[in-house]
XYZ file of C-alpha atoms in Angstrom:
709
model
C 23.405 102.586 126.773
C 25.776 101.834 123.885
C 26.694 104.862 121.801
C 26.851 104.775 118.025
C 30.338 104.528 116.475
C 30.296 107.294 113.861
C 33.702 106.211 112.511
C 32.032 103.312 110.687
C 29.610 105.560 108.799
C 31.939 106.873 105.995
C 33.068 103.463 104.692
C 29.546 101.992 104.941
C 28.068 104.982 103.131
C 30.620 104.870 100.307
C 29.967 101.137 99.839
C 26.206 101.743 99.584
C 26.680 104.518 97.043
C 28.924 102.411 94.808
C 26.607 99.409 95.103
C 23.550 101.486 94.198
C 25.050 103.168 91.153
C 26.798 100.037 89.907
C 23.483 98.211 90.014
C 21.768 101.123 88.307
C 24.455 101.501 85.642
C 24.594 97.870 84.635
C 20.869 97.269 84.919
C 20.343 100.055 82.391
C 22.312 98.024 79.832
C 19.421 95.627 79.554
C 19.409 91.958 78.630
C 20.118 91.250 74.985
C 18.293 87.945 75.109
C 15.071 89.699 76.049
C 15.648 92.684 73.779
C 12.477 93.866 72.074
C 12.114 94.008 68.314
C 13.100 97.504 67.222
C 14.578 99.477 64.341
C 17.759 101.232 65.530
C 18.214 104.617 63.811
C 21.262 106.037 65.579
C 23.501 105.936 62.505
C 20.767 106.890 60.040
C 20.505 110.649 60.584
C 21.170 113.411 58.093
C 21.010 117.138 58.706
C 20.462 120.425 56.886
C 20.651 123.973 58.229
C 17.533 126.071 57.629
C 15.610 129.072 58.907
C 12.405 129.585 60.851
C 10.284 129.792 57.653
C 11.459 126.478 56.239
C 8.518 124.059 55.791
C 8.222 120.294 55.486
C 7.809 120.732 51.735
C 11.128 122.606 51.606
C 12.794 119.774 53.490
C 11.376 117.170 51.092
C 12.533 119.167 48.075
C 16.046 119.649 49.499
C 16.352 116.009 50.575
C 19.416 115.451 48.405
C 21.248 118.356 50.069
C 21.231 116.762 53.534
C 24.577 115.812 55.085
C 25.174 112.686 57.115
C 25.265 113.218 60.913
C 28.330 111.244 61.963
C 28.521 112.801 65.425
C 26.064 111.256 67.907
C 27.867 112.479 71.011
C 26.636 115.097 73.513
C 26.298 118.651 72.125
C 26.451 117.309 68.540
C 23.778 119.719 67.274
C 25.461 122.653 69.021
C 28.651 121.924 67.078
C 26.659 122.316 63.863
C 24.301 125.190 64.692
C 26.281 127.022 67.383
C 25.104 127.876 70.912
C 23.282 131.130 70.084
C 20.336 129.392 68.454
C 19.595 128.142 64.937
C 17.174 125.899 63.028
C 18.101 122.460 61.658
C 16.367 119.750 59.703
C 17.141 116.177 60.753
C 16.177 113.281 58.530
C 16.277 109.502 58.849
C 14.882 106.668 56.734
C 13.908 103.128 57.609
C 12.113 100.113 56.210
C 9.666 98.104 58.273
C 10.828 94.531 58.893
C 8.412 91.646 58.506
C 8.022 91.326 62.275
C 6.587 94.845 62.554
C 4.533 95.120 59.393
C 0.850 95.868 59.811
C 1.316 97.293 63.301
C 1.070 100.753 64.795
C 4.573 101.860 65.576
C 6.171 104.418 67.834
C 9.201 106.614 67.234
C 11.387 107.321 70.309
C 14.170 109.869 70.807
C 15.471 109.428 74.360
C 16.875 112.988 74.482
C 16.549 115.945 72.114
C 17.288 119.515 73.090
C 15.882 122.232 72.636
C 12.517 122.028 70.806
C 11.363 119.871 67.913
C 8.555 119.059 65.475
C 8.288 115.675 63.692
C 6.766 114.514 60.375
C 6.506 110.926 59.110
C 6.230 110.666 55.319
C 5.037 114.271 55.250
C 2.364 113.717 57.943
C 2.727 115.750 61.150
C 3.411 113.430 64.129
C 3.863 115.816 67.095
C 6.200 118.229 68.889
C 8.082 118.826 72.130
C 8.987 122.250 73.496
C 8.211 125.449 71.599
C 9.986 127.486 68.931
C 10.704 131.227 69.270
C 9.426 133.793 69.980
C 7.934 131.895 72.960
C 10.640 129.287 73.083
C 10.332 126.532 75.647
C 12.735 123.669 76.323
C 11.490 120.095 76.097
C 13.744 119.408 79.106
C 14.772 115.850 79.960
C 11.841 113.574 79.178
C 11.887 111.110 76.277
C 10.258 112.168 72.996
C 7.577 109.728 71.884
C 5.808 110.097 68.529
C 3.066 107.690 67.410
C 3.424 106.360 63.850
C -0.053 105.188 62.753
C -0.556 102.596 60.009
C -2.122 105.189 57.721
C 1.079 107.213 57.685
C 3.484 104.313 57.130
C 4.753 102.621 53.978
C 4.636 98.918 54.732
C 6.822 98.214 51.708
C 9.584 100.632 50.913
C 11.207 103.477 52.753
C 9.672 105.657 55.454
C 11.143 109.098 55.978
C 11.130 110.973 59.314
C 11.819 114.727 59.260
C 12.575 116.536 62.527
C 12.716 120.310 62.575
C 14.868 121.336 65.559
C 15.372 124.658 67.293
C 18.959 124.106 68.429
C 19.801 126.484 71.268
C 22.528 126.308 73.888
C 24.082 122.867 74.375
C 21.726 121.250 71.888
C 21.994 117.483 71.364
C 20.258 114.432 69.984
C 20.904 111.132 71.720
C 22.031 107.985 69.893
C 19.133 106.139 71.580
C 16.741 106.657 68.642
C 14.565 103.813 67.381
C 11.200 102.649 66.087
C 9.265 99.784 67.639
C 5.717 98.623 68.318
C 3.441 101.341 69.684
C 2.791 99.601 73.032
C 6.445 98.824 73.602
C 7.492 102.303 72.498
C 5.070 103.839 74.948
C 6.413 101.746 77.829
C 10.021 102.475 76.940
C 9.251 106.175 76.609
C 7.638 106.258 80.041
C 10.556 104.334 81.525
C 13.100 106.745 80.020
C 11.054 109.772 81.123
C 10.825 108.350 84.614
C 14.599 107.820 84.823
C 15.387 111.235 83.384
C 12.672 113.428 84.912
C 9.784 111.908 86.861
C 12.046 110.180 89.376
C 13.035 113.612 90.659
C 9.436 114.204 91.774
C 10.065 111.721 94.595
C 13.144 113.653 95.630
C 11.290 116.960 95.561
C 8.571 115.538 97.811
C 11.213 114.315 100.266
C 12.999 117.671 100.139
C 9.813 119.613 100.921
C 9.115 117.338 103.896
C 12.704 117.896 105.041
C 12.339 121.661 104.629
C 9.098 121.761 106.629
C 10.491 119.569 109.407
C 13.800 121.356 109.913
C 12.391 124.834 109.496
C 9.925 124.000 112.266
C 12.750 122.568 114.388
C 14.722 125.782 113.854
C 11.768 127.843 115.071
C 11.433 125.611 118.142
C 15.178 125.378 118.859
C 16.941 128.545 117.727
C 20.116 127.451 119.504
C 20.640 124.675 116.889
C 21.595 127.089 114.125
C 22.424 124.426 111.525
C 18.718 123.566 111.158
C 17.939 126.740 109.179
C 20.594 126.352 106.429
C 19.724 122.642 106.150
C 16.047 123.535 105.695
C 16.986 126.078 103.014
C 19.216 123.523 101.230
C 16.183 121.235 101.036
C 13.931 124.035 99.761
C 16.234 125.283 96.999
C 17.211 121.734 96.023
C 13.514 121.010 95.505
C 13.167 124.135 93.355
C 16.281 123.179 91.357
C 15.042 119.609 90.779
C 11.667 120.862 89.577
C 13.347 121.940 86.338
C 13.916 118.275 85.446
C 10.214 117.431 85.328
C 8.570 120.810 84.716
C 6.977 119.575 81.494
C 5.078 116.978 83.530
C 3.428 119.741 85.589
C 0.195 121.280 84.250
C 1.194 124.683 85.605
C 4.358 124.775 83.452
C 2.378 125.355 80.261
C -0.759 126.817 81.853
C 1.043 129.702 83.542
C 2.934 130.434 80.316
C 6.049 131.447 82.251
C 8.782 132.594 79.841
C 11.454 129.942 79.681
C 14.306 132.358 80.403
C 12.646 133.453 83.661
C 12.148 129.827 84.667
C 15.805 129.074 83.928
C 16.977 132.101 85.916
C 14.965 131.189 88.996
C 14.750 127.381 89.004
C 18.147 126.487 87.593
C 20.603 129.321 88.146
C 19.524 131.169 91.311
C 18.480 127.950 93.040
C 21.881 126.426 92.295
C 23.666 129.486 93.734
C 21.455 129.287 96.828
C 22.095 125.557 97.335
C 25.875 126.094 97.303
C 25.581 129.155 99.582
C 23.498 127.324 102.163
C 25.736 124.242 101.998
C 28.587 126.539 103.018
C 26.447 128.060 105.787
C 25.466 124.591 106.995
C 29.101 123.444 107.214
C 30.186 126.615 109.030
C 27.366 126.376 111.564
C 27.737 122.616 112.027
C 31.405 123.195 112.906
C 30.482 126.109 115.207
C 32.770 128.424 113.278
C 33.122 131.810 115.046
C 30.945 134.559 113.595
C 32.732 137.122 111.416
C 30.814 140.099 110.044
C 33.525 140.772 107.419
C 33.320 137.182 106.152
C 29.525 137.303 106.060
C 29.606 140.536 104.054
C 32.005 138.977 101.533
C 29.822 135.859 101.288
C 26.764 138.035 100.709
C 28.670 139.767 97.908
C 29.605 136.400 96.340
C 25.970 135.327 96.105
C 24.516 138.792 95.491
C 26.519 139.462 92.315
C 25.549 136.176 90.550
C 21.881 136.577 91.464
C 21.838 140.203 90.309
C 23.573 139.513 86.969
C 21.454 136.398 86.373
C 18.134 138.118 87.007
C 19.004 141.068 84.771
C 20.551 139.077 81.908
C 18.624 140.368 78.846
C 18.701 137.131 76.835
C 19.228 133.400 77.098
C 22.512 133.582 75.177
C 23.967 136.217 77.504
C 22.741 134.208 80.495
C 24.511 131.089 79.226
C 27.670 133.115 78.656
C 27.517 134.470 82.240
C 26.759 131.167 83.940
C 30.327 129.734 84.092
C 31.613 132.864 85.835
C 28.631 132.960 88.183
C 29.094 129.303 89.113
C 32.778 130.026 89.760
C 31.855 132.793 92.218
C 29.525 130.372 93.992
C 32.324 127.815 94.282
C 34.610 130.510 95.746
C 32.060 130.845 98.539
C 32.207 127.072 99.029
C 35.956 127.426 99.601
C 35.196 129.043 102.976
C 33.546 125.802 104.059
C 36.371 123.645 102.659
C 38.948 125.740 104.525
C 37.069 125.460 107.830
C 36.555 121.737 107.202
C 40.292 121.248 106.721
C 41.000 123.189 109.938
C 38.444 121.081 111.806
C 40.159 117.870 110.674
C 43.323 119.108 112.382
C 41.411 120.057 115.526
C 40.913 117.167 117.929
C 37.712 118.645 119.392
C 36.066 119.204 115.991
C 37.528 116.234 114.114
C 34.507 113.955 114.562
C 32.147 116.647 113.229
C 34.460 117.202 110.245
C 34.561 113.461 109.471
C 30.762 113.304 109.592
C 30.547 116.209 107.160
C 32.979 114.520 104.775
C 31.046 111.269 105.041
C 27.759 113.071 104.461
C 28.929 114.888 101.346
C 30.884 111.922 99.934
C 27.877 110.613 97.900
C 27.454 113.897 96.044
C 31.223 114.159 95.508
C 31.447 110.580 94.168
C 28.414 110.910 91.910
C 29.606 114.246 90.537
C 32.871 112.562 89.522
C 30.832 109.708 88.029
C 28.785 112.203 85.987
C 31.956 113.775 84.629
C 33.294 110.352 83.632
C 30.069 109.167 81.983
C 29.129 112.396 80.205
C 32.583 113.730 79.293
C 34.674 110.562 79.261
C 32.177 108.120 77.690
C 30.233 110.910 75.947
C 26.963 109.373 77.101
C 23.874 111.464 77.899
C 21.352 108.634 78.158
C 21.758 108.188 81.896
C 20.223 110.490 84.502
C 22.416 112.874 86.456
C 23.930 110.682 89.152
C 24.876 113.757 91.186
C 21.181 114.361 91.863
C 20.932 110.925 93.447
C 24.155 111.583 95.342
C 22.805 114.866 96.681
C 19.685 113.047 97.836
C 21.869 110.455 99.594
C 23.806 113.252 101.282
C 20.707 115.070 102.455
C 19.216 111.798 103.704
C 22.424 111.136 105.616
C 22.297 114.546 107.284
C 18.617 114.088 108.093
C 19.664 110.912 109.884
C 22.555 112.633 111.696
C 20.510 115.670 112.725
C 17.702 113.384 113.865
C 20.157 111.458 116.043
C 21.444 114.716 117.447
C 17.924 115.965 118.160
C 16.991 112.638 119.737
C 20.092 112.733 121.925
C 19.342 116.314 122.992
C 15.706 115.394 123.650
C 16.689 112.460 125.900
C 19.264 114.620 127.632
C 16.638 117.303 128.217
C 14.296 114.680 129.645
C 16.969 113.596 132.116
C 17.786 117.200 132.957
C 14.092 117.995 133.386
C 13.615 115.100 135.796
C 16.729 116.122 137.712
C 15.649 119.749 137.618
C 12.237 118.891 139.025
C 13.884 117.224 141.990
C 16.233 120.161 142.487
C 13.367 122.650 142.125
C 11.353 120.754 144.713
C 14.285 120.773 147.123
C 15.021 124.436 146.376
C 11.341 125.321 146.804
C 11.274 123.775 150.237
C 14.489 125.575 151.111
C 13.147 128.866 149.741
C 9.872 128.477 151.622
C 11.849 127.981 154.820
C 14.086 130.928 153.913
C 11.079 133.114 153.053
C 9.412 132.258 156.352
C 12.591 133.188 158.189
C 12.978 136.369 156.118
C 9.371 137.277 156.881
C 10.073 137.024 160.594
C 13.278 139.061 160.128
C 11.368 141.667 158.125
C 8.701 141.920 160.802
C 11.424 142.423 163.397
C 13.093 145.055 161.188
C 9.745 146.850 160.847
C 9.254 146.868 164.621
C 12.807 148.102 165.172
C 12.373 150.890 162.606
C 9.076 151.999 164.173
C 10.747 152.090 167.562
C 13.478 154.142 165.901
C 10.870 156.874 165.302
C 9.252 157.000 168.797
C 6.146 159.005 169.686
C 6.991 162.267 171.508
C 6.523 162.255 175.235
C 4.561 165.164 176.759
C 3.243 168.129 174.704
C 4.705 170.928 172.564
C 3.995 174.510 173.487
C 2.173 176.408 170.751
C 1.892 173.562 168.252
C -0.709 171.040 167.129
C 0.941 168.238 165.121
C -0.198 165.066 163.335
C 1.975 162.580 161.440
C 1.117 159.746 159.022
C 3.868 157.211 158.415
C 3.010 154.462 155.885
C 5.774 152.226 154.470
C 5.301 150.775 150.995
C 6.715 147.477 152.311
C 7.266 146.359 155.876
C 10.149 148.779 156.206
C 10.479 152.289 154.800
C 12.980 154.685 153.290
C 11.188 157.704 154.828
C 12.694 159.354 157.902
C 11.097 161.955 160.161
C 12.332 163.337 163.468
C 11.656 166.235 165.874
C 14.024 168.080 168.192
C 12.820 169.379 171.561
C 13.932 171.039 174.756
C 11.406 170.243 177.465
C 7.988 171.090 176.028
C 9.501 173.374 173.380
C 9.629 172.167 169.757
C 12.967 173.397 168.375
C 13.082 171.621 165.022
C 11.612 169.130 162.611
C 13.177 166.914 159.927
C 11.663 164.960 157.045
C 13.905 162.933 154.692
C 13.319 160.407 151.895
C 15.955 157.824 150.931
C 16.057 156.716 147.289
C 14.750 153.202 146.710
C 12.589 151.031 148.940
C 12.833 148.097 151.264
C 15.675 146.898 153.475
C 18.489 148.858 151.794
C 16.642 152.192 152.078
C 15.558 151.450 155.671
C 19.175 150.820 156.719
C 20.173 154.204 155.316
C 17.403 155.856 157.397
C 18.817 154.281 160.564
C 22.333 155.343 159.590
C 21.198 158.887 158.831
C 18.911 159.572 161.830
C 21.694 160.017 164.344
C 23.817 162.033 161.892
C 20.908 164.451 161.277
C 20.182 164.688 165.012
C 23.808 165.578 165.856
C 24.084 168.064 162.984
C 20.889 169.900 164.025
C 21.905 170.145 167.695
C 25.387 171.330 166.790
C 24.000 174.048 164.502
C 21.445 175.117 167.142
C 24.136 175.277 169.845
C 26.489 177.333 167.652
C 23.668 179.461 166.166
C 24.449 178.154 162.666
C 21.726 178.189 160.017
C 19.745 175.106 158.985
C 21.430 175.492 155.578
C 24.785 174.959 157.267
C 23.323 171.954 159.069
C 22.296 170.369 155.749
C 25.803 170.870 154.327
C 27.220 169.151 157.433
C 24.672 166.304 157.087
C 25.607 165.821 153.420
C 29.311 165.567 154.191
C 28.923 163.169 157.102
C 26.466 160.846 155.316
C 28.801 160.582 152.298
C 31.616 159.532 154.639
C 29.418 157.139 156.603
C 27.745 155.208 153.746
C 30.826 154.868 151.530
C 30.055 153.407 148.084
C 26.388 152.717 148.756
C 24.467 154.362 145.902
C 21.359 155.501 147.809
C 20.930 159.227 148.313
C 18.495 161.382 150.329
C 16.226 164.355 149.780
C 14.931 166.226 152.808
C 13.588 169.225 154.701
C 15.053 170.665 157.903
C 13.114 173.217 160.043
C 14.230 175.322 163.011
C 11.531 177.060 165.139
C 12.602 180.250 166.921
C 11.163 181.532 170.222
C 7.610 182.869 170.169
C 6.954 186.584 170.114
C 4.479 188.133 172.556
C 1.821 187.982 169.844
C 2.365 184.242 169.496
C 4.032 184.524 166.081
C 6.992 182.265 165.342
C 9.811 182.742 162.843
C 10.599 179.465 161.053
C 13.882 178.713 159.288
C 13.850 176.039 156.565
C 16.333 174.480 154.126
C 15.416 172.114 151.301
C 17.681 169.403 149.840
C 15.861 168.431 146.660
C 12.632 167.486 148.490
C 9.035 168.283 147.450
C 8.212 171.835 148.545
C 6.143 172.049 151.762
C 2.828 173.984 151.795
C 1.846 176.835 154.084
C -1.761 177.899 154.731
C -2.148 181.497 156.021
C -5.143 181.877 158.347
C -5.249 185.671 157.992
C -5.532 185.721 154.170
C -6.988 182.258 153.501
C -4.234 181.611 150.941
C -2.131 178.490 150.528
C 1.264 178.446 148.837
C 4.379 176.386 148.285
C 7.457 177.421 150.234
C 10.040 178.049 147.540
C 13.277 179.974 147.350
C 13.358 183.641 146.484
C 14.502 184.813 143.071
C 18.275 184.647 142.846
C 18.559 181.783 145.331
C 19.758 178.559 143.704
C 18.872 175.211 145.226
C 20.327 172.088 143.630
C 21.658 168.678 144.506
C 20.647 166.035 147.018
C 22.312 164.528 150.086
C 24.797 161.664 149.964
C 26.118 161.858 146.360
C 29.916 161.991 146.285
C 31.577 164.525 143.981
C 28.379 166.516 143.244
C 28.191 170.233 144.082
C 25.136 171.161 146.199
C 23.332 174.317 147.336
C 20.739 174.405 150.140
C 19.815 178.085 150.677
C 17.750 178.987 153.738
C 14.146 180.191 153.623
C 12.661 182.234 156.511
C 8.911 182.653 156.987
C 6.474 183.624 159.753
C 3.772 181.388 161.221
C 0.927 183.076 163.128
C -1.895 181.562 165.112
C -4.017 179.294 162.892
C -1.403 178.937 160.146
C -0.863 175.367 158.882
C 2.404 173.843 157.641
C 2.171 170.588 155.633
C 5.271 168.671 154.491
C 5.344 165.259 152.863
C 7.388 162.800 150.834
C 6.738 162.244 147.123
C 4.697 159.128 147.909
C 1.761 161.553 148.333
C 1.837 163.724 145.202
C 3.149 160.931 142.949
C 0.525 158.371 143.986
C -1.238 157.045 140.834
C -4.648 155.619 140.039
C -5.449 152.814 137.580
C -5.050 155.147 134.585
C -1.531 156.168 135.785
C -2.696 159.700 136.645
C -0.773 161.465 139.471
C -2.559 162.644 142.632
C -0.607 165.911 142.361
C -0.006 168.891 144.636
C -3.125 170.783 143.478
C -5.408 168.188 145.083
C -3.365 168.384 148.301
C -3.727 172.175 148.377
C -7.494 171.991 147.843
C -7.945 169.479 150.679
C -5.938 171.714 153.043
C -7.975 174.792 152.069
C -11.284 172.931 152.464
C -10.341 171.602 155.920
C -8.271 174.492 157.361
C -10.671 175.081 160.258
C -10.214 171.524 161.577
C -7.509 170.203 163.861
C -4.373 168.638 162.403
C -5.561 165.085 162.911
C -8.710 165.729 160.865
C -6.755 167.572 158.162
C -4.336 164.612 157.929
C -7.276 162.197 157.757
C -8.761 164.196 154.866
C -5.465 164.191 152.923
C -4.866 160.442 153.319
C -8.521 159.591 152.599
C -8.501 161.787 149.479
C -5.382 160.027 148.185
C -6.796 156.545 148.870
C -10.077 157.341 147.094
C -8.135 158.734 144.128
C -5.922 155.616 143.819
C -8.975 153.288 143.805
C -7.096 150.403 145.350
C -3.982 150.726 143.157
C -1.010 149.421 145.211
C 1.396 152.225 146.260
C 4.762 152.505 144.500
C 6.477 154.520 147.247
C 6.601 155.080 150.984
C 4.333 157.799 152.402
C 4.962 160.253 155.219
C 2.803 163.353 155.829
C 3.301 165.872 158.648
C 0.633 168.492 159.453
C 1.725 171.277 161.876
C -0.626 174.076 163.072
C 0.493 177.168 164.954
C -1.421 177.683 168.181
C -1.165 180.432 170.780
C 1.110 179.198 173.592
C -0.585 178.420 176.900
C 0.730 177.579 180.303
C -0.607 174.057 179.972
C 0.854 171.984 177.153
C -0.951 171.459 173.870
C -2.117 168.078 172.650
C 0.120 166.119 170.213
C -1.433 163.891 167.566
C 0.553 161.242 165.694
C -0.884 158.798 163.180
C 0.965 155.883 161.659
C 0.370 153.388 158.910
C -0.908 150.641 161.107
C -3.528 152.855 162.768
C -4.822 154.102 159.391
C -4.649 151.051 157.127
């Protein structure tokens, strides 16, 4: 597909702008051959300064005191009355030519600022704007006053008096004339359209642009230039509304004070337009973010807005405006600087050229306005810069639309390609998942074989074990240490985490724990010493792997003649086991004595640990229950923990049963409590009852996940 050559855009755009405004400029001159019959009054005006109480009768009496108004250039009334506000009488006289006698006439002033009231031969003809105290500007529309036959002198002079509230840059245009009523009405509407109503079209376009690009910004936050462009459109629309506010019913109906309207619609909107133009240029060029620059830019717009909003009067506001506009243009210098840098950067040069091309209409038309209004001293043409700004915004709408369209087509291609890749990846992943499932099943079988059932029976003990992994493989580790039919020790450990990683640590640790226990038993060391040895060796073996272990280690001494057995235990950060005493019917946690400090876990490098030993007696009928935290921390649908109190109650209620039944009751109680909530952790429970030794071996009960689930 052929790509668009953006290098041709600037010259084409400049040609269109010049062609448009040349046509507009010269067409406004009109055709002298088809000129309508009219009475030109531009050199017929006289003026007299007055006050607010001066009436039409006063003006008629003081008619001889009027001075001729030689100056018909912009701001001519301001040069007489000053910019702070004053009243003037304007007067002109005319005679009706034969071609217009006997007809209703119309009096047209193409531009008159600020507010005015008109009388024809002493008869009130109408007004535009409003005098203080509720002053209101007539803005930019033409002033049309009907001159009925009853008020006109068909033979002799007719006198028009205009009382003007001259405020700010007050002016009267030299396009002032009298003609037939119908023609005057048409000309008035044409002038008003060129000077005010035409901007309604622009405002409508700007609001559509704002809505479109604000929505695009919400949908595509990565295209950051959409937001400032949307805000340029919004504040441009608000700024342009000031040119045709008098055409809106709400302008008079809401009775908004003129100074507030000027502050918001003219001043603050203008600051905002310049600020967002700068933001648009910076984001379009992908200028790196700088919090210091953004703070300074916020200051440059914050100060003008603050001073404008709190200006106490129109005169003070007008005095502040030049400085406030200067601050706004300082902010624009950031964009000009980055634009100049981009022109020197090969990668950003095309974007910079597009920006220059896009803003060239508003630059050209602003220069044209300065030439026409300051050079030719002509205020009868509309502000060309408004048209130029509209051209610029239209250009950027076109450019951003092309960019969006290009991104959309690119996304379509990427989506189609991605669908193919996803399909291929899905097939590959399905194959990989099937293979991983087989591997996981094999790992589960290997791990189960790693914890084999005991062969034969243990003298003096009845034991039952539940082993239930959360996944196929588990991070729980249990083991028992025997000599013949004698149970010498028992271990229960829990590796942090779940799944494959935790299961590998269990396999690594099992042999280390086995060797450490046998070594301590052979050398008559305590189980506490064995845990210290296990901690050291596991740290060396696993290296930088982050998993750690908690655990319990038991050593069972020889039986006394009574059948009692002294048990040695050490705890490495594991849940405390529970001991039920048959003689007293009490159940308790096995915890350290006062003064003994137990802290730390196994396998954490650089952490001090303490695993003090606990000694206790088990007599016939006593029950020892140890478990991993998958039991007490099991949760139901309301996220409530199963807790150790429920475990203790189940043991107490079932103490007269064998270990297998007690284990069944514990697991069943937990399952009923969880109400089908999937487990979050592996589960291992060991129930050990002391029985009187007999010559024949005692039965051994072991339960695993697969038998119980």
